mmCIF file of C-alpha atoms and ligand atoms in Angstrom:
data_model
loop_
_atom_site.group_PDB
_atom_site.id
_atom_site.type_symbol
_atom_site.label_atom_id
_atom_site.label_comp_id
_atom_site.label_asym_id
_atom_site.label_seq_id
_atom_site.Cartn_x
_atom_site.Cartn_y
_atom_site.Cartn_z
ATOM 1 C CA MET A 92 -4.231 3.982 -7.459
ATOM 2 C CA LYS A 93 -3.301 1.677 -10.306
ATOM 3 C CA LEU A 94 -1.463 -1.392 -9.094
ATOM 4 C CA ALA A 95 0.620 -1.827 -12.237
ATOM 5 C CA GLY A 96 3.635 0.439 -11.925
ATOM 6 C CA ALA A 97 2.939 1.384 -8.282
ATOM 7 C CA ARG A 98 6.094 1.369 -6.150
ATOM 8 C CA VAL A 99 5.367 -0.775 -3.099
ATOM 9 C CA LEU A 100 7.635 -1.134 -0.062
ATOM 10 C CA VAL A 101 6.904 -4.175 2.153
ATOM 11 C CA THR A 102 8.411 -4.832 5.595
ATOM 12 C CA GLY A 103 9.106 -8.447 6.584
ATOM 13 C CA GLY A 104 8.748 -9.690 3.023
ATOM 14 C CA GLY A 105 10.934 -12.740 3.565
ATOM 15 C CA SER A 106 8.314 -15.279 4.590
ATOM 16 C CA GLY A 107 4.635 -15.984 5.184
ATOM 17 C CA ILE A 108 2.151 -13.256 4.293
ATOM 18 C CA GLY A 109 4.857 -10.725 3.377
ATOM 19 C CA ARG A 110 6.565 -13.095 0.952
ATOM 20 C CA PHE A 111 3.259 -13.925 -0.733
ATOM 21 C CA LEU A 112 2.370 -10.212 -1.062
ATOM 22 C CA VAL A 113 5.777 -9.389 -2.549
ATOM 23 C CA GLU A 114 5.504 -12.151 -5.159
ATOM 24 C CA ARG A 115 1.881 -11.414 -6.123
ATOM 25 C CA LEU A 116 2.467 -7.650 -6.344
ATOM 26 C CA ASP A 117 5.495 -8.269 -8.546
ATOM 27 C CA ALA A 118 3.460 -10.657 -10.726
ATOM 28 C CA GLU A 119 0.853 -7.907 -11.199
ATOM 29 C CA SER A 120 3.533 -5.449 -12.380
ATOM 30 C CA ALA A 121 4.005 -3.380 -9.240
ATOM 31 C CA GLU A 122 7.596 -2.321 -8.509
ATOM 32 C CA VAL A 123 8.440 -4.027 -5.243
ATOM 33 C CA CYS A 124 11.076 -3.408 -2.636
ATOM 34 C CA MET A 125 11.272 -4.988 0.812
ATOM 35 C CA LEU A 126 12.930 -4.637 4.203
ATOM 36 C CA GLU A 127 13.768 -7.927 5.916
ATOM 37 C CA ARG A 128 15.808 -8.786 8.993
ATOM 38 C CA ASP A 129 17.215 -12.053 7.629
ATOM 39 C CA THR A 130 20.195 -11.266 5.362
ATOM 40 C CA ALA A 131 20.234 -14.747 3.777
ATOM 41 C CA ARG A 132 16.601 -14.312 2.722
ATOM 42 C CA CYS A 133 17.440 -10.873 1.303
ATOM 43 C CA ALA A 134 20.238 -12.415 -0.775
ATOM 44 C CA GLU A 135 17.878 -15.166 -1.984
ATOM 45 C CA ILE A 136 15.268 -12.589 -3.088
ATOM 46 C CA ASN A 137 17.866 -10.382 -4.773
ATOM 47 C CA ASP A 138 19.064 -13.431 -6.743
ATOM 48 C CA LEU A 139 15.597 -14.344 -8.090
ATOM 49 C CA PRO A 140 15.400 -14.570 -11.885
ATOM 50 C CA GLY A 141 14.601 -11.167 -13.409
ATOM 51 C CA GLY A 142 16.059 -9.337 -10.392
ATOM 52 C CA ARG A 143 13.009 -7.073 -10.152
ATOM 53 C CA ILE A 144 12.371 -7.364 -6.392
ATOM 54 C CA LYS A 145 14.945 -5.541 -4.270
ATOM 55 C CA ALA A 146 15.463 -6.697 -0.680
ATOM 56 C CA TYR A 147 17.324 -4.628 1.927
ATOM 57 C CA PRO A 148 18.432 -6.055 5.286
ATOM 58 C CA CYS A 149 16.862 -4.169 8.177
ATOM 59 C CA ASP A 150 15.687 -4.881 11.713
ATOM 60 C CA VAL A 151 12.580 -2.699 11.824
ATOM 61 C CA THR A 152 12.678 -2.498 15.634
ATOM 62 C CA ASP A 153 15.896 -0.467 15.455
ATOM 63 C CA PRO A 154 15.144 3.173 14.544
ATOM 64 C CA ALA A 155 18.724 3.867 13.379
ATOM 65 C CA ALA A 156 18.662 0.769 11.143
ATOM 66 C CA VAL A 157 15.275 1.842 9.738
ATOM 67 C CA ASP A 158 16.577 5.335 8.938
ATOM 68 C CA ALA A 159 19.717 3.934 7.275
ATOM 69 C CA ALA A 160 17.880 1.275 5.230
ATOM 70 C CA LEU A 161 15.200 3.718 4.061
ATOM 71 C CA GLN A 162 17.873 6.245 3.052
ATOM 72 C CA THR A 163 19.507 3.504 0.954
ATOM 73 C CA VAL A 164 16.133 2.711 -0.639
ATOM 74 C CA PHE A 165 15.435 6.390 -1.433
ATOM 75 C CA ASP A 166 19.001 6.975 -2.679
ATOM 76 C CA ALA A 167 18.503 4.035 -5.072
ATOM 77 C CA GLY A 168 15.668 6.070 -6.619
ATOM 78 C CA PHE A 169 12.812 4.069 -5.096
ATOM 79 C CA ASP A 170 10.128 6.550 -3.968
ATOM 80 C CA PRO A 171 7.322 4.432 -2.455
ATOM 81 C CA ASP A 172 3.695 5.047 -3.446
ATOM 82 C CA VAL A 173 2.567 2.340 -1.037
ATOM 83 C CA LEU A 174 4.049 1.138 2.259
ATOM 84 C CA ILE A 175 2.894 -2.202 3.656
ATOM 85 C CA ASN A 176 3.798 -2.607 7.348
ATOM 86 C CA ASN A 177 3.772 -6.387 7.537
ATOM 87 C CA ALA A 178 6.766 -7.394 9.716
ATOM 88 C CA GLY A 179 5.548 -8.778 12.993
ATOM 89 C CA ILE A 180 5.703 -11.575 15.497
ATOM 90 C CA ILE A 181 2.775 -13.516 16.924
ATOM 91 C CA HIS A 182 3.088 -14.211 20.636
ATOM 92 C CA SER A 183 0.807 -15.904 23.172
ATOM 93 C CA GLU A 184 1.343 -15.732 26.939
ATOM 94 C CA PRO A 185 -1.127 -15.438 29.830
ATOM 95 C CA LEU A 186 -1.050 -12.329 32.039
ATOM 96 C CA VAL A 187 -0.573 -14.614 35.056
ATOM 97 C CA ASN A 188 0.423 -18.261 34.702
ATOM 98 C CA MET A 189 -1.029 -19.814 37.831
ATOM 99 C CA LEU A 190 0.524 -23.222 37.081
ATOM 100 C CA SER A 191 4.071 -21.853 36.891
ATOM 101 C CA ARG A 192 6.481 -22.752 39.675
ATOM 102 C CA GLY A 193 8.761 -19.870 38.747
ATOM 103 C CA GLU A 194 7.840 -16.367 37.566
ATOM 104 C CA ARG A 195 4.046 -16.270 37.268
ATOM 105 C CA VAL A 196 3.475 -12.953 35.543
ATOM 106 C CA HIS A 197 3.819 -12.178 31.840
ATOM 107 C CA SER A 198 7.474 -11.604 30.976
ATOM 108 C CA ARG A 199 8.275 -7.902 30.605
ATOM 109 C CA GLU A 200 10.967 -8.785 28.121
ATOM 110 C CA THR A 201 8.530 -10.531 25.764
ATOM 111 C CA TRP A 202 6.015 -7.686 26.268
ATOM 112 C CA ARG A 203 8.694 -5.220 25.071
ATOM 113 C CA ARG A 204 9.792 -7.457 22.171
ATOM 114 C CA VAL A 205 6.241 -7.794 20.860
ATOM 115 C CA MET A 206 5.447 -4.092 21.286
ATOM 116 C CA SER A 207 8.722 -3.185 19.630
ATOM 117 C CA THR A 208 8.239 -5.492 16.629
ATOM 118 C CA ASP A 209 4.496 -5.121 16.109
ATOM 119 C CA LEU A 210 3.887 -1.469 17.078
ATOM 120 C CA ASP A 211 7.084 0.617 17.428
ATOM 121 C CA SER A 212 8.296 -0.557 14.012
ATOM 122 C CA VAL A 213 5.078 0.658 12.354
ATOM 123 C CA PHE A 214 5.652 4.104 13.881
ATOM 124 C CA PHE A 215 9.371 4.220 12.915
ATOM 125 C CA VAL A 216 8.915 3.094 9.303
ATOM 126 C CA THR A 217 5.690 4.994 8.595
ATOM 127 C CA SER A 218 6.940 8.339 9.929
ATOM 128 C CA ARG A 219 10.034 8.240 7.681
ATOM 129 C CA VAL A 220 8.188 6.983 4.599
ATOM 130 C CA VAL A 221 5.338 9.489 4.976
ATOM 131 C CA ASP A 222 7.871 12.310 5.381
ATOM 132 C CA HIS A 223 9.440 11.181 2.082
ATOM 133 C CA MET A 224 6.035 10.893 0.385
ATOM 134 C CA LEU A 225 5.182 14.444 1.454
ATOM 135 C CA ALA A 226 8.551 15.767 0.234
ATOM 136 C CA LYS A 227 7.892 14.082 -3.141
ATOM 137 C CA ARG A 228 4.265 15.366 -3.197
ATOM 138 C CA CYS A 229 3.135 11.738 -3.549
ATOM 139 C CA LYS A 230 -0.511 10.841 -2.882
ATOM 140 C CA GLY A 231 0.628 7.728 -1.059
ATOM 141 C CA LEU A 232 -0.962 4.908 0.877
ATOM 142 C CA VAL A 233 0.069 3.068 4.049
ATOM 143 C CA ILE A 234 -1.392 -0.381 4.721
ATOM 144 C CA SER A 235 -0.600 -1.973 8.074
ATOM 145 C CA ILE A 236 -1.208 -5.660 8.704
ATOM 146 C CA SER A 237 -3.093 -5.789 11.995
ATOM 147 C CA SER A 238 -5.025 -8.755 13.407
ATOM 148 C CA ILE A 239 -8.501 -9.538 14.695
ATOM 149 C CA SER A 240 -6.695 -10.085 18.034
ATOM 150 C CA ALA A 241 -6.819 -6.273 18.326
ATOM 151 C CA ASN A 242 -10.377 -6.828 19.568
ATOM 152 C CA GLY A 243 -8.935 -8.614 22.621
ATOM 153 C CA ASN A 244 -7.775 -12.228 22.441
ATOM 154 C CA PRO A 245 -7.372 -14.076 25.754
ATOM 155 C CA GLY A 246 -3.747 -15.145 26.254
ATOM 156 C CA GLN A 247 -2.355 -12.501 23.905
ATOM 157 C CA SER A 248 -1.951 -9.328 26.029
ATOM 158 C CA ALA A 249 1.054 -7.923 24.166
ATOM 159 C CA TYR A 250 -0.006 -8.975 20.671
ATOM 160 C CA SER A 251 -3.590 -7.720 21.104
ATOM 161 C CA ALA A 252 -2.386 -4.386 22.554
ATOM 162 C CA ALA A 253 0.182 -3.898 19.782
ATOM 163 C CA LYS A 254 -2.340 -4.581 17.022
ATOM 164 C CA ALA A 255 -4.954 -2.335 18.685
ATOM 165 C CA GLY A 256 -2.229 0.328 18.653
ATOM 166 C CA VAL A 257 -1.697 -0.262 14.922
ATOM 167 C CA ASN A 258 -5.432 0.274 14.340
ATOM 168 C CA ALA A 259 -5.365 3.496 16.403
ATOM 169 C CA LEU A 260 -2.376 4.833 14.446
ATOM 170 C CA THR A 261 -4.149 4.023 11.181
ATOM 171 C CA LEU A 262 -7.261 6.005 12.170
ATOM 172 C CA THR A 263 -5.167 8.869 13.596
ATOM 173 C CA TRP A 264 -2.988 9.236 10.502
ATOM 174 C CA ALA A 265 -5.987 8.992 8.165
ATOM 175 C CA LYS A 266 -7.528 12.008 9.942
ATOM 176 C CA GLU A 267 -4.231 13.894 10.311
ATOM 177 C CA LEU A 268 -2.955 13.482 6.747
ATOM 178 C CA GLY A 269 -6.012 12.885 4.573
ATOM 179 C CA ALA A 270 -6.162 16.537 3.547
ATOM 180 C CA LEU A 271 -2.679 16.102 2.040
ATOM 181 C CA GLY A 272 -3.925 13.228 -0.114
ATOM 182 C CA LEU A 273 -2.455 10.378 1.921
ATOM 183 C CA ARG A 274 -4.503 7.271 2.726
ATOM 184 C CA PHE A 275 -4.131 4.812 5.608
ATOM 185 C CA ALA A 276 -5.771 1.433 6.131
ATOM 186 C CA ALA A 277 -5.233 -1.629 8.294
ATOM 187 C CA ILE A 278 -5.970 -5.181 7.218
ATOM 188 C CA ALA A 279 -6.831 -7.467 10.111
ATOM 189 C CA PRO A 280 -6.541 -11.142 9.183
ATOM 190 C CA GLY A 281 -8.053 -13.866 11.289
ATOM 191 C CA PHE A 282 -6.164 -17.170 11.232
ATOM 192 C CA ILE A 283 -4.263 -17.496 7.962
ATOM 193 C CA ASP A 284 -2.656 -20.765 6.942
ATOM 194 C CA THR A 285 1.018 -19.777 7.198
ATOM 195 C CA PRO A 286 4.035 -21.608 8.618
ATOM 196 C CA SER A 287 3.930 -19.233 11.630
ATOM 197 C CA THR A 288 0.291 -20.151 12.351
ATOM 198 C CA ARG A 289 1.043 -23.873 11.995
ATOM 199 C CA ALA A 290 4.067 -23.478 14.281
ATOM 200 C CA ALA A 291 1.960 -21.690 16.912
ATOM 201 C CA LEU A 292 -0.977 -24.137 16.908
ATOM 202 C CA SER A 293 -1.159 -27.894 17.359
ATOM 203 C CA GLU A 294 -3.127 -29.965 14.824
ATOM 204 C CA ALA A 295 -5.857 -30.413 17.484
ATOM 205 C CA ALA A 296 -6.003 -26.655 18.072
ATOM 206 C CA VAL A 297 -6.389 -26.032 14.323
ATOM 207 C CA THR A 298 -9.269 -28.527 14.187
ATOM 208 C CA ARG A 299 -11.002 -26.865 17.180
ATOM 209 C CA LEU A 300 -10.469 -23.447 15.666
ATOM 210 C CA GLN A 301 -11.927 -24.459 12.321
ATOM 211 C CA GLN A 302 -15.153 -25.435 14.099
ATOM 212 C CA GLN A 303 -15.429 -21.881 15.499
ATOM 213 C CA ILE A 304 -14.820 -20.124 12.173
ATOM 214 C CA PRO A 305 -18.115 -19.622 10.318
ATOM 215 C CA LEU A 306 -16.453 -20.564 7.003
ATOM 216 C CA ARG A 307 -14.936 -23.639 8.760
ATOM 217 C CA ARG A 308 -11.386 -23.159 7.461
ATOM 218 C CA LEU A 309 -8.243 -21.107 7.975
ATOM 219 C CA GLY A 310 -7.812 -18.217 5.571
ATOM 220 C CA ASP A 311 -5.479 -18.530 2.604
ATOM 221 C CA LEU A 312 -2.757 -16.079 1.641
ATOM 222 C CA GLN A 313 -4.676 -15.026 -1.461
ATOM 223 C CA SER A 314 -7.492 -13.637 0.733
ATOM 224 C CA VAL A 315 -5.026 -11.226 2.353
ATOM 225 C CA TYR A 316 -3.555 -10.298 -1.032
ATOM 226 C CA LEU A 317 -7.028 -9.542 -2.441
ATOM 227 C CA ALA A 318 -7.686 -7.197 0.513
ATOM 228 C CA VAL A 319 -4.370 -5.413 -0.124
ATOM 229 C CA ARG A 320 -5.177 -5.020 -3.815
ATOM 230 C CA HIS A 321 -8.645 -3.675 -2.999
ATOM 231 C CA VAL A 322 -7.205 -1.035 -0.657
ATOM 232 C CA ILE A 323 -4.603 0.015 -3.217
ATOM 233 C CA GLU A 324 -7.112 0.314 -6.071
ATOM 234 C CA ASN A 325 -9.962 2.014 -4.179
ATOM 235 C CA ASP A 326 -8.917 5.651 -3.818
ATOM 236 C CA TYR A 327 -11.883 6.562 -1.585
ATOM 237 C CA LEU A 328 -10.917 4.108 1.107
ATOM 238 C CA THR A 329 -9.068 5.426 4.165
ATOM 239 C CA GLY A 330 -9.170 5.249 7.974
ATOM 240 C CA THR A 331 -10.557 1.752 7.965
ATOM 241 C CA VAL A 332 -9.697 -1.645 9.433
ATOM 242 C CA LEU A 333 -10.621 -4.354 6.962
ATOM 243 C CA GLU A 334 -11.140 -7.729 8.663
ATOM 244 C CA VAL A 335 -10.358 -10.860 6.631
ATOM 245 C CA ASP A 336 -11.383 -13.567 9.045
ATOM 246 C CA GLY A 337 -13.910 -16.026 7.577
ATOM 247 C CA GLY A 338 -16.508 -14.497 9.893
ATOM 248 C CA LEU A 339 -14.656 -15.295 13.145
ATOM 249 C CA VAL A 340 -15.552 -12.694 15.774
ATOM 250 C CA MET A 341 -13.249 -12.026 18.706
HETATM 251 P P1 NAP B 488 5.980 -14.746 9.511
HETATM 252 O O1 NAP B 488 5.856 -15.840 8.523
HETATM 253 O O2 NAP B 488 6.729 -14.996 10.768
HETATM 254 O O3 NAP B 488 6.584 -13.499 8.745
HETATM 255 C C1 NAP B 488 6.946 -12.339 9.425
HETATM 256 C C2 NAP B 488 8.062 -11.701 8.643
HETATM 257 O O4 NAP B 488 8.455 -10.506 9.348
HETATM 258 C C3 NAP B 488 9.299 -12.604 8.563
HETATM 259 O O5 NAP B 488 9.886 -12.496 7.298
HETATM 260 C C4 NAP B 488 10.191 -12.035 9.651
HETATM 261 O O6 NAP B 488 11.567 -12.235 9.432
HETATM 262 C C5 NAP B 488 9.855 -10.557 9.535
HETATM 263 N N1 NAP B 488 10.262 -9.864 10.745
HETATM 264 C C6 NAP B 488 9.960 -10.188 12.031
HETATM 265 N N2 NAP B 488 10.569 -9.335 12.867
HETATM 266 C C7 NAP B 488 11.265 -8.468 12.100
HETATM 267 C C8 NAP B 488 12.110 -7.366 12.379
HETATM 268 N N3 NAP B 488 12.371 -6.991 13.640
HETATM 269 N N4 NAP B 488 12.663 -6.688 11.353
HETATM 270 C C9 NAP B 488 12.436 -7.061 10.074
HETATM 271 N N5 NAP B 488 11.651 -8.105 9.732
HETATM 272 C C10 NAP B 488 11.078 -8.801 10.746
HETATM 273 O O7 NAP B 488 4.544 -14.238 9.990
HETATM 274 P P2 NAP B 488 3.182 -14.038 9.167
HETATM 275 O O8 NAP B 488 2.214 -15.013 9.686
HETATM 276 O O9 NAP B 488 3.431 -13.965 7.719
HETATM 277 O O10 NAP B 488 2.740 -12.599 9.727
HETATM 278 C C11 NAP B 488 2.936 -11.404 8.989
HETATM 279 C C12 NAP B 488 2.073 -10.312 9.618
HETATM 280 O O11 NAP B 488 0.702 -10.700 9.595
HETATM 281 C C13 NAP B 488 2.414 -10.036 11.082
HETATM 282 O O12 NAP B 488 2.318 -8.637 11.317
HETATM 283 C C14 NAP B 488 1.339 -10.776 11.830
HETATM 284 O O13 NAP B 488 1.078 -10.221 13.093
HETATM 285 C C15 NAP B 488 0.163 -10.601 10.879
HETATM 286 N N6 NAP B 488 -0.898 -11.594 11.038
HETATM 287 C C16 NAP B 488 -0.678 -12.903 10.736
HETATM 288 C C17 NAP B 488 -1.718 -13.812 10.886
HETATM 289 C C18 NAP B 488 -1.571 -15.270 10.541
HETATM 290 O O14 NAP B 488 -2.545 -16.011 10.710
HETATM 291 N N7 NAP B 488 -0.423 -15.719 10.065
HETATM 292 C C19 NAP B 488 -2.975 -13.375 11.365
HETATM 293 C C20 NAP B 488 -3.153 -12.040 11.662
HETATM 294 C C21 NAP B 488 -2.111 -11.153 11.488
HETATM 295 P P3 NAP B 488 12.311 -13.435 10.246
HETATM 296 O O15 NAP B 488 11.773 -14.686 9.677
HETATM 297 O O16 NAP B 488 13.748 -13.178 9.984
HETATM 298 O O17 NAP B 488 11.953 -13.280 11.698
#
């Protein structure tokens, strides 16, 4: 698929990786639209000079909100060629915290919140967008931002399970819908230098981590963008999980 002119819908485009993707895709002449929970960020994006990027408020964990926001997007005449499932939260918590004086086991509430944000949302948004692509006879593409934690990262039960689920959905949909011309891929970053990564890790933890990464540094946002562009442009690529991790193996 040609990137210039492609209509790309990004979830969670308000900050971090999503924000970078939205801006780079727009700079390379894609038509970009995004769903974002934070209404102030949506207003800020809609007010950018040129007014090309359209942002719609939506909590992607709420199926009714997803249906309503997507209907608004479609009614505005935006028929996506590419969906990028990017919205997500990173969460670390041990299965059992043996040092805790209170509840020792992993909170069920945080388990549900992570599964809902990182996995359920991918199912809700993709099913509606793919239905629309099929109705429009569009040979579309769905890229989901996974993580190398899908391979099993100690201290990240919910996050690892959710991202492994994203990989499984990607492979399933590639097999189920490939004959109709639709492509599905996941991009699994390692540790990317974003505000959310910096907020989650102390300076000492970043230094330790860098020593374990074969390329000895965190990834930059451009490395994720280049993977996205590659998947969009290579029409023979489907049912794959592309790891962008500086060689870090989990
Ligand atoms: P981020 O800066 O926190 O950005 C996540 C974006 O998703 C934010 O704009 C956030 O909006 C939005 N979002 C969260 N929950 C949402 C919801 N329920 N509905 C709508 N939007 C929602 O995080 P990031 O580091 O860029 O991560 C983006 C994706 O990459 C995630 O799927 C993450 O798992 C994945 N990833 C990141 C890394 C990394 O190193 N950073 C590594 C591997 C994978 P609010 O700000 O309003 O919450």
